[in-house]
mmCIF file of C-alpha atoms in Angstrom:
data_model
loop_
_atom_site.group_PDB
_atom_site.id
_atom_site.type_symbol
_atom_site.label_atom_id
_atom_site.label_comp_id
_atom_site.label_asym_id
_atom_site.label_seq_id
_atom_site.Cartn_x
_atom_site.Cartn_y
_atom_site.Cartn_z
ATOM 1 C CA MET A 1056 0.000 0.000 0.000
ATOM 2 C CA SER A 1057 1.318 3.429 -0.907
ATOM 3 C CA THR A 1058 1.965 5.833 1.954
ATOM 4 C CA THR A 1059 0.886 8.758 -0.252
ATOM 5 C CA PRO A 1060 -2.574 7.935 -1.632
ATOM 6 C CA THR A 1061 -3.383 9.906 -4.746
ATOM 7 C CA THR A 1062 -5.604 12.931 -4.302
ATOM 8 C CA ALA A 1063 -7.297 12.097 -7.611
ATOM 9 C CA ALA A 1064 -9.404 9.432 -5.899
ATOM 10 C CA PRO A 1065 -11.345 9.685 -2.643
ATOM 11 C CA ILE A 1066 -9.915 7.887 0.379
ATOM 12 C CA THR A 1067 -11.211 6.462 3.646
ATOM 13 C CA LEU A 1068 -10.599 7.848 7.115
ATOM 14 C CA ILE A 1069 -7.943 5.233 7.841
ATOM 15 C CA GLU A 1070 -6.160 6.055 4.579
ATOM 16 C CA ALA A 1071 -6.295 9.750 5.486
ATOM 17 C CA ILE A 1072 -4.487 8.953 8.739
ATOM 18 C CA THR A 1073 -1.800 7.046 6.825
ATOM 19 C CA GLN A 1074 -1.494 9.973 4.442
ATOM 20 C CA ALA A 1075 -1.073 12.486 7.275
ATOM 21 C CA LEU A 1076 1.549 10.355 9.039
ATOM 22 C CA ALA A 1077 3.549 9.944 5.843
ATOM 23 C CA TYR A 1078 3.379 13.661 5.067
ATOM 24 C CA GLU A 1079 4.753 14.668 8.458
ATOM 25 C CA MET A 1080 7.432 11.996 8.388
ATOM 26 C CA ARG A 1081 8.610 13.218 4.983
ATOM 27 C CA HIS A 1082 8.766 16.819 6.123
ATOM 28 C CA ASP A 1083 9.947 16.479 9.735
ATOM 29 C CA ALA A 1084 12.716 14.052 10.640
ATOM 30 C CA SER A 1085 11.817 14.249 14.341
ATOM 31 C CA VAL A 1086 8.483 12.457 13.765
ATOM 32 C CA VAL A 1087 8.560 8.757 14.647
ATOM 33 C CA VAL A 1088 5.810 6.152 14.822
ATOM 34 C CA LEU A 1089 5.717 3.416 17.441
ATOM 35 C CA GLY A 1090 3.394 0.756 18.772
ATOM 36 C CA GLU A 1091 2.486 -2.913 18.647
ATOM 37 C CA ASP A 1092 2.662 -4.282 15.091
ATOM 38 C CA VAL A 1093 2.818 -0.822 13.497
ATOM 39 C CA GLY A 1094 5.849 -1.732 11.394
ATOM 40 C CA ILE A 1095 5.923 -5.083 9.624
ATOM 41 C CA ASN A 1096 2.157 -5.608 9.850
ATOM 42 C CA GLY A 1097 1.188 -1.976 9.313
ATOM 43 C CA GLY A 1098 -0.953 -1.831 12.453
ATOM 44 C CA VAL A 1099 -4.005 -3.818 13.441
ATOM 45 C CA PHE A 1100 -6.197 -1.534 11.302
ATOM 46 C CA ARG A 1101 -3.420 -0.928 8.712
ATOM 47 C CA ALA A 1102 -3.114 2.755 9.620
ATOM 48 C CA THR A 1103 0.687 2.558 9.325
ATOM 49 C CA ALA A 1104 0.837 0.298 6.271
ATOM 50 C CA GLY A 1105 3.862 1.033 4.091
ATOM 51 C CA LEU A 1106 5.553 3.407 6.522
ATOM 52 C CA LEU A 1107 8.259 0.926 7.578
ATOM 53 C CA GLN A 1108 9.240 0.285 3.959
ATOM 54 C CA THR A 1109 9.396 4.033 3.245
ATOM 55 C CA PHE A 1110 11.021 5.417 6.399
ATOM 56 C CA GLY A 1111 12.876 2.467 7.899
ATOM 57 C CA ALA A 1112 13.038 0.760 11.270
ATOM 58 C CA ASP A 1113 14.654 3.764 12.983
ATOM 59 C CA ARG A 1114 11.451 5.771 12.561
ATOM 60 C CA VAL A 1115 8.757 3.061 12.580
ATOM 61 C CA LEU A 1116 9.222 1.043 15.761
ATOM 62 C CA ASP A 1117 7.549 -2.278 16.482
ATOM 63 C CA THR A 1118 7.350 -2.374 20.267
ATOM 64 C CA PRO A 1119 6.796 -5.228 22.708
ATOM 65 C CA LEU A 1120 3.203 -5.999 23.671
ATOM 66 C CA ASP A 1121 3.489 -3.672 26.633
ATOM 67 C CA GLU A 1122 1.372 -0.510 26.703
ATOM 68 C CA THR A 1123 3.146 0.840 29.781
ATOM 69 C CA THR A 1124 6.501 0.703 28.001
ATOM 70 C CA ILE A 1125 5.022 2.326 24.882
ATOM 71 C CA ALA A 1126 3.683 5.232 26.933
ATOM 72 C CA GLY A 1127 6.906 5.703 28.884
ATOM 73 C CA LEU A 1128 9.040 5.578 25.751
ATOM 74 C CA THR A 1129 6.747 8.079 24.034
ATOM 75 C CA VAL A 1130 6.912 10.581 26.890
ATOM 76 C CA GLY A 1131 10.692 10.230 27.099
ATOM 77 C CA MET A 1132 11.194 10.786 23.369
ATOM 78 C CA ALA A 1133 8.879 13.800 23.373
ATOM 79 C CA SER A 1134 10.663 15.413 26.309
ATOM 80 C CA GLN A 1135 13.952 15.211 24.406
ATOM 81 C CA GLY A 1136 12.884 16.943 21.213
ATOM 82 C CA MET A 1137 11.316 14.185 19.141
ATOM 83 C CA LYS A 1138 7.692 14.033 17.987
ATOM 84 C CA PRO A 1139 6.529 10.481 18.645
ATOM 85 C CA VAL A 1140 3.165 9.247 17.415
ATOM 86 C CA ALA A 1141 2.238 6.175 19.444
ATOM 87 C CA GLU A 1142 -0.604 3.782 18.737
ATOM 88 C CA ALA A 1143 -2.733 2.102 21.375
ATOM 89 C CA GLN A 1144 -4.124 -0.794 19.368
ATOM 90 C CA PHE A 1145 -7.579 -0.442 20.922
ATOM 91 C CA ASP A 1146 -9.279 2.018 23.260
ATOM 92 C CA GLY A 1147 -9.422 -0.557 26.048
ATOM 93 C CA PHE A 1148 -5.637 -0.878 25.960
ATOM 94 C CA VAL A 1149 -4.985 2.711 27.070
ATOM 95 C CA TYR A 1150 -5.529 2.071 30.779
ATOM 96 C CA PRO A 1151 -1.975 0.810 31.468
ATOM 97 C CA MET A 1152 -0.783 3.996 29.709
ATOM 98 C CA VAL A 1153 -2.698 6.375 31.967
ATOM 99 C CA ASP A 1154 0.045 6.709 34.584
ATOM 100 C CA PHE A 1155 2.593 8.075 32.100
ATOM 101 C CA ILE A 1156 0.029 10.160 30.212
ATOM 102 C CA VAL A 1157 -1.574 11.773 33.263
ATOM 103 C CA CYS A 1158 1.366 11.953 35.679
ATOM 104 C CA HIS A 1159 4.071 12.919 33.192
ATOM 105 C CA ALA A 1160 2.968 13.924 29.666
ATOM 106 C CA ALA A 1161 0.165 16.209 30.803
ATOM 107 C CA ARG A 1162 2.344 17.843 33.488
ATOM 108 C CA MET A 1163 5.614 18.261 31.605
ATOM 109 C CA ARG A 1164 5.231 21.946 30.769
ATOM 110 C CA TYR A 1165 3.745 22.754 34.199
ATOM 111 C CA ARG A 1166 6.318 20.770 36.147
ATOM 112 C CA THR A 1167 9.316 22.315 34.384
ATOM 113 C CA ARG A 1168 7.864 25.866 34.268
ATOM 114 C CA GLY A 1169 7.926 25.728 30.489
ATOM 115 C CA ARG A 1170 11.507 24.473 30.152
ATOM 116 C CA LEU A 1171 10.299 21.189 28.651
ATOM 117 C CA HIS A 1172 7.207 20.324 26.715
ATOM 118 C CA CYS A 1173 5.798 17.064 25.416
ATOM 119 C CA PRO A 1174 4.939 17.102 21.686
ATOM 120 C CA MET A 1175 3.495 13.604 21.481
ATOM 121 C CA VAL A 1176 0.370 12.096 19.975
ATOM 122 C CA LEU A 1177 -1.349 8.982 21.279
ATOM 123 C CA ARG A 1178 -3.539 7.514 18.539
ATOM 124 C CA VAL A 1179 -6.438 5.553 20.026
ATOM 125 C CA PRO A 1180 -8.818 3.488 17.845
ATOM 126 C CA TRP A 1181 -12.040 4.334 19.688
ATOM 127 C CA GLY A 1182 -15.631 3.223 20.118
ATOM 128 C CA GLY A 1183 -17.945 0.370 19.272
ATOM 129 C CA GLY A 1184 -19.672 -0.939 16.197
ATOM 130 C CA ILE A 1185 -17.089 -3.409 14.862
ATOM 131 C CA ARG A 1186 -18.185 -6.602 16.669
ATOM 132 C CA ALA A 1187 -15.069 -6.656 18.817
ATOM 133 C CA PRO A 1188 -14.526 -8.577 22.070
ATOM 134 C CA GLU A 1189 -14.222 -7.069 25.554
ATOM 135 C CA HIS A 1190 -11.564 -4.330 25.999
ATOM 136 C CA HIS A 1191 -11.698 -3.619 22.252
ATOM 137 C CA SER A 1192 -14.783 -1.363 22.260
ATOM 138 C CA GLU A 1193 -14.708 1.516 24.727
ATOM 139 C CA ALA A 1194 -15.983 5.086 24.655
ATOM 140 C CA ASN A 1195 -13.590 6.485 27.228
ATOM 141 C CA GLU A 1196 -12.880 10.028 26.044
ATOM 142 C CA ALA A 1197 -14.210 11.620 29.254
ATOM 143 C CA ILE A 1198 -11.327 10.103 31.232
ATOM 144 C CA PHE A 1199 -8.887 12.310 29.355
ATOM 145 C CA THR A 1200 -11.051 15.428 29.095
ATOM 146 C CA ASN A 1201 -10.780 15.712 32.879
ATOM 147 C CA VAL A 1202 -6.965 15.934 32.797
ATOM 148 C CA PRO A 1203 -5.413 19.430 32.610
ATOM 149 C CA GLY A 1204 -2.621 19.645 30.056
ATOM 150 C CA LEU A 1205 -4.081 17.217 27.512
ATOM 151 C CA ARG A 1206 -5.783 17.942 24.219
ATOM 152 C CA VAL A 1207 -8.448 15.430 23.245
ATOM 153 C CA VAL A 1208 -9.244 15.325 19.535
ATOM 154 C CA MET A 1209 -11.704 13.128 17.642
ATOM 155 C CA PRO A 1210 -12.123 13.367 13.850
ATOM 156 C CA SER A 1211 -15.362 12.463 12.112
ATOM 157 C CA SER A 1212 -14.415 12.310 8.420
ATOM 158 C CA PRO A 1213 -11.399 11.588 6.205
ATOM 159 C CA GLN A 1214 -10.771 15.296 5.582
ATOM 160 C CA ARG A 1215 -10.890 16.165 9.265
ATOM 161 C CA ALA A 1216 -8.817 13.097 10.168
ATOM 162 C CA TYR A 1217 -6.020 14.298 7.876
ATOM 163 C CA GLY A 1218 -6.073 17.961 8.901
ATOM 164 C CA LEU A 1219 -6.484 17.369 12.614
ATOM 165 C CA LEU A 1220 -3.746 14.728 12.778
ATOM 166 C CA LEU A 1221 -1.310 17.095 11.093
ATOM 167 C CA ALA A 1222 -2.205 19.741 13.660
ATOM 168 C CA ALA A 1223 -1.899 17.252 16.520
ATOM 169 C CA ILE A 1224 1.599 16.170 15.479
ATOM 170 C CA ARG A 1225 2.692 19.808 15.156
ATOM 171 C CA ASP A 1226 1.259 20.786 18.539
ATOM 172 C CA PRO A 1227 3.919 21.306 21.236
ATOM 173 C CA ASP A 1228 1.851 19.563 23.906
ATOM 174 C CA PRO A 1229 0.381 16.046 24.252
ATOM 175 C CA VAL A 1230 -2.661 15.165 22.176
ATOM 176 C CA ILE A 1231 -4.948 12.176 22.687
ATOM 177 C CA TYR A 1232 -6.151 11.525 19.148
ATOM 178 C CA MET A 1233 -9.174 9.224 19.278
ATOM 179 C CA GLU A 1234 -10.142 7.598 15.977
ATOM 180 C CA PRO A 1235 -13.718 6.283 15.597
ATOM 181 C CA LYS A 1236 -12.950 2.865 14.218
ATOM 182 C CA ARG A 1237 -16.563 2.226 13.197
ATOM 183 C CA ILE A 1238 -16.126 4.751 10.380
ATOM 184 C CA TYR A 1239 -12.532 3.883 9.436
ATOM 185 C CA ARG A 1240 -13.735 2.531 6.084
ATOM 186 C CA GLN A 1241 -17.380 3.575 6.060
ATOM 187 C CA TYR A 1242 -17.125 6.242 3.358
ATOM 188 C CA LYS A 1243 -14.594 8.184 1.311
ATOM 189 C CA GLU A 1244 -13.725 11.821 0.615
ATOM 190 C CA HIS A 1245 -11.251 13.682 -1.558
ATOM 191 C CA VAL A 1246 -8.335 14.593 0.726
ATOM 192 C CA PRO A 1247 -5.546 16.578 -0.946
ATOM 193 C CA ASP A 1248 -2.137 15.632 0.439
ATOM 194 C CA ASP A 1249 -1.133 19.282 0.731
ATOM 195 C CA GLY A 1250 0.003 19.412 4.370
ATOM 196 C CA GLU A 1251 -2.766 21.851 5.291
ATOM 197 C CA ALA A 1252 -3.656 21.355 8.953
ATOM 198 C CA LEU A 1253 -7.074 22.118 10.380
ATOM 199 C CA PRO A 1254 -7.273 24.252 13.514
ATOM 200 C CA LEU A 1255 -7.408 22.564 16.884
ATOM 201 C CA ASP A 1256 -9.689 23.865 19.652
ATOM 202 C CA VAL A 1257 -12.408 24.717 17.102
ATOM 203 C CA CYS A 1258 -15.885 23.272 16.629
ATOM 204 C CA PHE A 1259 -17.031 22.780 13.039
ATOM 205 C CA VAL A 1260 -20.560 23.811 12.053
ATOM 206 C CA LEU A 1261 -21.440 21.152 9.496
ATOM 207 C CA ARG A 1262 -25.005 22.240 8.849
ATOM 208 C CA ASP A 1263 -26.755 25.558 9.460
ATOM 209 C CA GLY A 1264 -30.116 25.571 11.193
ATOM 210 C CA SER A 1265 -32.497 27.846 13.046
ATOM 211 C CA ASP A 1266 -34.728 25.657 15.244
ATOM 212 C CA ILE A 1267 -32.431 23.363 17.234
ATOM 213 C CA THR A 1268 -28.713 22.753 17.824
ATOM 214 C CA LEU A 1269 -27.357 19.194 17.614
ATOM 215 C CA VAL A 1270 -23.913 18.850 19.210
ATOM 216 C CA THR A 1271 -21.839 15.718 18.668
ATOM 217 C CA TRP A 1272 -18.407 14.281 17.797
ATOM 218 C CA GLY A 1273 -16.705 11.250 16.302
ATOM 219 C CA ALA A 1274 -18.675 8.455 14.693
ATOM 220 C CA GLN A 1275 -21.995 9.938 15.838
ATOM 221 C CA VAL A 1276 -21.601 12.857 13.427
ATOM 222 C CA LYS A 1277 -22.901 10.623 10.631
ATOM 223 C CA GLU A 1278 -26.089 9.657 12.485
ATOM 224 C CA THR A 1279 -26.595 13.236 13.647
ATOM 225 C CA LEU A 1280 -26.404 14.603 10.108
ATOM 226 C CA GLU A 1281 -28.863 11.922 8.981
ATOM 227 C CA ALA A 1282 -31.178 12.907 11.840
ATOM 228 C CA ALA A 1283 -30.965 16.536 10.730
ATOM 229 C CA GLU A 1284 -32.081 15.465 7.258
ATOM 230 C CA LYS A 1285 -35.071 13.603 8.709
ATOM 231 C CA LEU A 1286 -35.970 16.590 10.865
ATOM 232 C CA ALA A 1287 -35.833 18.855 7.805
ATOM 233 C CA GLU A 1288 -38.398 16.640 6.114
ATOM 234 C CA GLN A 1289 -40.679 17.422 9.065
ATOM 235 C CA GLY A 1290 -40.090 21.150 8.886
ATOM 236 C CA ILE A 1291 -37.483 21.340 11.680
ATOM 237 C CA SER A 1292 -34.235 23.171 10.859
ATOM 238 C CA ALA A 1293 -31.346 21.598 12.801
ATOM 239 C CA GLU A 1294 -27.856 23.045 13.120
ATOM 240 C CA VAL A 1295 -25.184 20.338 13.464
ATOM 241 C CA ILE A 1296 -21.931 21.009 15.330
ATOM 242 C CA ASP A 1297 -18.949 18.643 15.280
ATOM 243 C CA VAL A 1298 -17.005 19.370 18.476
ATOM 244 C CA ALA A 1299 -13.807 17.770 17.010
ATOM 245 C CA THR A 1300 -11.539 19.051 19.823
ATOM 246 C CA LEU A 1301 -13.191 18.120 23.095
ATOM 247 C CA THR A 1302 -10.612 19.845 25.247
ATOM 248 C CA PRO A 1303 -9.946 22.714 25.141
ATOM 249 C CA LEU A 1304 -13.607 23.128 24.175
ATOM 250 C CA ASP A 1305 -14.681 25.825 21.735
ATOM 251 C CA PHE A 1306 -17.791 26.654 23.709
ATOM 252 C CA ASP A 1307 -18.295 29.997 21.961
ATOM 253 C CA THR A 1308 -19.437 28.240 18.772
ATOM 254 C CA ILE A 1309 -21.944 26.150 20.728
ATOM 255 C CA ALA A 1310 -23.217 29.175 22.670
ATOM 256 C CA GLU A 1311 -23.655 31.195 19.480
ATOM 257 C CA SER A 1312 -25.726 28.409 17.954
ATOM 258 C CA VAL A 1313 -27.878 27.947 21.066
ATOM 259 C CA ALA A 1314 -28.513 31.691 21.188
ATOM 260 C CA LYS A 1315 -29.882 31.390 17.651
ATOM 261 C CA THR A 1316 -31.950 28.211 18.044
ATOM 262 C CA GLY A 1317 -32.917 28.174 21.732
ATOM 263 C CA ARG A 1318 -32.703 24.397 21.890
ATOM 264 C CA CYS A 1319 -29.838 21.928 22.283
ATOM 265 C CA VAL A 1320 -29.460 18.155 21.953
ATOM 266 C CA ILE A 1321 -26.083 16.576 22.764
ATOM 267 C CA VAL A 1322 -25.280 13.233 21.150
ATOM 268 C CA HIS A 1323 -22.475 10.851 22.137
ATOM 269 C CA GLU A 1324 -21.695 7.152 22.253
ATOM 270 C CA ALA A 1325 -20.210 7.062 25.747
ATOM 271 C CA ALA A 1326 -22.213 6.285 28.885
ATOM 272 C CA LYS A 1327 -24.518 9.080 29.998
ATOM 273 C CA THR A 1328 -23.330 9.551 33.573
ATOM 274 C CA ALA A 1329 -20.343 11.942 33.642
ATOM 275 C CA GLY A 1330 -19.918 11.655 29.889
ATOM 276 C CA PHE A 1331 -18.440 14.696 28.171
ATOM 277 C CA GLY A 1332 -21.940 15.689 27.108
ATOM 278 C CA ALA A 1333 -22.681 16.430 30.760
ATOM 279 C CA GLU A 1334 -19.975 19.116 30.739
ATOM 280 C CA ILE A 1335 -21.435 20.732 27.635
ATOM 281 C CA ALA A 1336 -24.948 20.556 29.095
ATOM 282 C CA ALA A 1337 -23.772 22.172 32.320
ATOM 283 C CA ARG A 1338 -22.107 25.028 30.470
ATOM 284 C CA VAL A 1339 -25.166 25.596 28.305
ATOM 285 C CA ALA A 1340 -27.272 25.787 31.487
ATOM 286 C CA GLU A 1341 -24.789 28.151 33.145
ATOM 287 C CA GLU A 1342 -24.049 30.457 30.253
ATOM 288 C CA CYS A 1343 -27.029 30.205 27.898
ATOM 289 C CA LEU A 1344 -29.954 29.875 30.326
ATOM 290 C CA PHE A 1345 -31.847 32.904 29.077
ATOM 291 C CA ASP A 1346 -31.485 31.769 25.458
ATOM 292 C CA LEU A 1347 -33.026 28.361 26.106
ATOM 293 C CA LEU A 1348 -36.594 27.604 25.072
ATOM 294 C CA ALA A 1349 -36.395 23.971 26.253
ATOM 295 C CA PRO A 1350 -34.300 21.834 28.621
ATOM 296 C CA VAL A 1351 -31.029 20.532 27.215
ATOM 297 C CA ALA A 1352 -31.407 16.922 26.041
ATOM 298 C CA ARG A 1353 -28.775 14.182 25.831
ATOM 299 C CA VAL A 1354 -28.833 11.124 23.574
ATOM 300 C CA THR A 1355 -26.103 8.764 24.730
ATOM 301 C CA GLY A 1356 -24.991 5.232 25.319
ATOM 302 C CA TYR A 1357 -26.133 3.395 28.427
ATOM 303 C CA ASP A 1358 -24.366 3.278 31.778
ATOM 304 C CA THR A 1359 -22.855 -0.091 31.038
ATOM 305 C CA HIS A 1360 -20.009 -1.576 29.038
ATOM 306 C CA ILE A 1361 -20.458 -1.668 25.277
ATOM 307 C CA PRO A 1362 -21.968 -5.143 24.818
ATOM 308 C CA LEU A 1363 -20.861 -7.909 22.502
ATOM 309 C CA PHE A 1364 -22.092 -7.755 18.931
ATOM 310 C CA ARG A 1365 -25.538 -9.311 19.436
ATOM 311 C CA LEU A 1366 -26.639 -6.270 21.446
ATOM 312 C CA GLU A 1367 -24.048 -3.768 20.227
ATOM 313 C CA MET A 1368 -26.318 -1.854 17.860
ATOM 314 C CA LYS A 1369 -28.928 -1.566 20.616
ATOM 315 C CA PHE A 1370 -26.327 0.284 22.678
ATOM 316 C CA LEU A 1371 -25.176 2.659 19.946
ATOM 317 C CA VAL A 1372 -27.029 5.898 19.295
ATOM 318 C CA SER A 1373 -29.479 5.641 16.396
ATOM 319 C CA VAL A 1374 -30.881 8.239 14.027
ATOM 320 C CA ASP A 1375 -34.382 7.623 15.386
ATOM 321 C CA LYS A 1376 -33.275 8.320 18.968
ATOM 322 C CA ILE A 1377 -31.776 11.646 17.922
ATOM 323 C CA VAL A 1378 -34.897 12.612 15.985
ATOM 324 C CA GLU A 1379 -37.107 11.676 18.930
ATOM 325 C CA ALA A 1380 -35.065 13.799 21.347
ATOM 326 C CA ALA A 1381 -35.085 16.766 18.991
ATOM 327 C CA LYS A 1382 -38.836 16.561 18.487
ATOM 328 C CA GLY A 1383 -39.264 16.404 22.259
ATOM 329 C CA CYS A 1384 -37.356 19.674 22.570
ATOM 330 C CA MET A 1385 -39.517 21.237 19.887
ATOM 331 C CA GLU A 1386 -42.650 20.592 21.966
ATOM 332 C CA TYR A 1387 -41.556 23.397 24.314
ATOM 333 C CA ARG A 1388 -42.813 26.748 23.035
#
């Protein structure tokens, strides 16, 4: 597989990630890739396919099956001027990495009063919907959004995957880059390999609307846009916001939309209790109370582990659930 997919043909989200990694490695010798099976096998999802052959074993490192070592090595490299991009094979494998990420990567700039920083990226294949076993389907973004010093980024399309990963690698501080694996190969977009990064810390308004604001991120963007289409057929104009960077949160974009529509539905795959949607809902209540025409609604996963595949789609947020919540908000006048 080529590490520089042609821009003449549309590519998938996973191919956009490969394209972004290859671009940065060509243009910045300090960028290295490491993780379990990222070299010879090209990664469990083939995100790093072809990189070993192009850039060599000094820059594409197959590590032992030891997430703690991967995290420690990544933090150490970043503190000494390199730009490591580590892969946690699955979202459920990040927990042994938390000590190094929270206690060291996130605190490097603070601890050294700015003398050192930690320009690392941890790529995390995230979420359910692929019929995976236990520990392979988690929606655990809220764990990291609660940690000062970390950026948490989640793309929702091939174009945003490419631009946001470039920005994450170039950022001087640690970025948790969570990739919704359910949409790795779900659809394609034209993604020019031009090295143009997208801004971090910015929400993207994907659809303008006047009646209700739908706020979401990651894989749920697809269902939310489909719900907006269904609502339009019923005469309800929904604005759709892709959060993209969860922390630091671009709340101004959300507040501006809520001021216009007066209604807000937050959609996410993770469990409802203490999910990141709760933070957004709290801020809407605190800062947009007098703009609201209805209570803030949340459409989320359940307060349980993502189940095995027989019940998996029952757990995941559906278009109908989003439509139902939005119509419930519209009943308030």
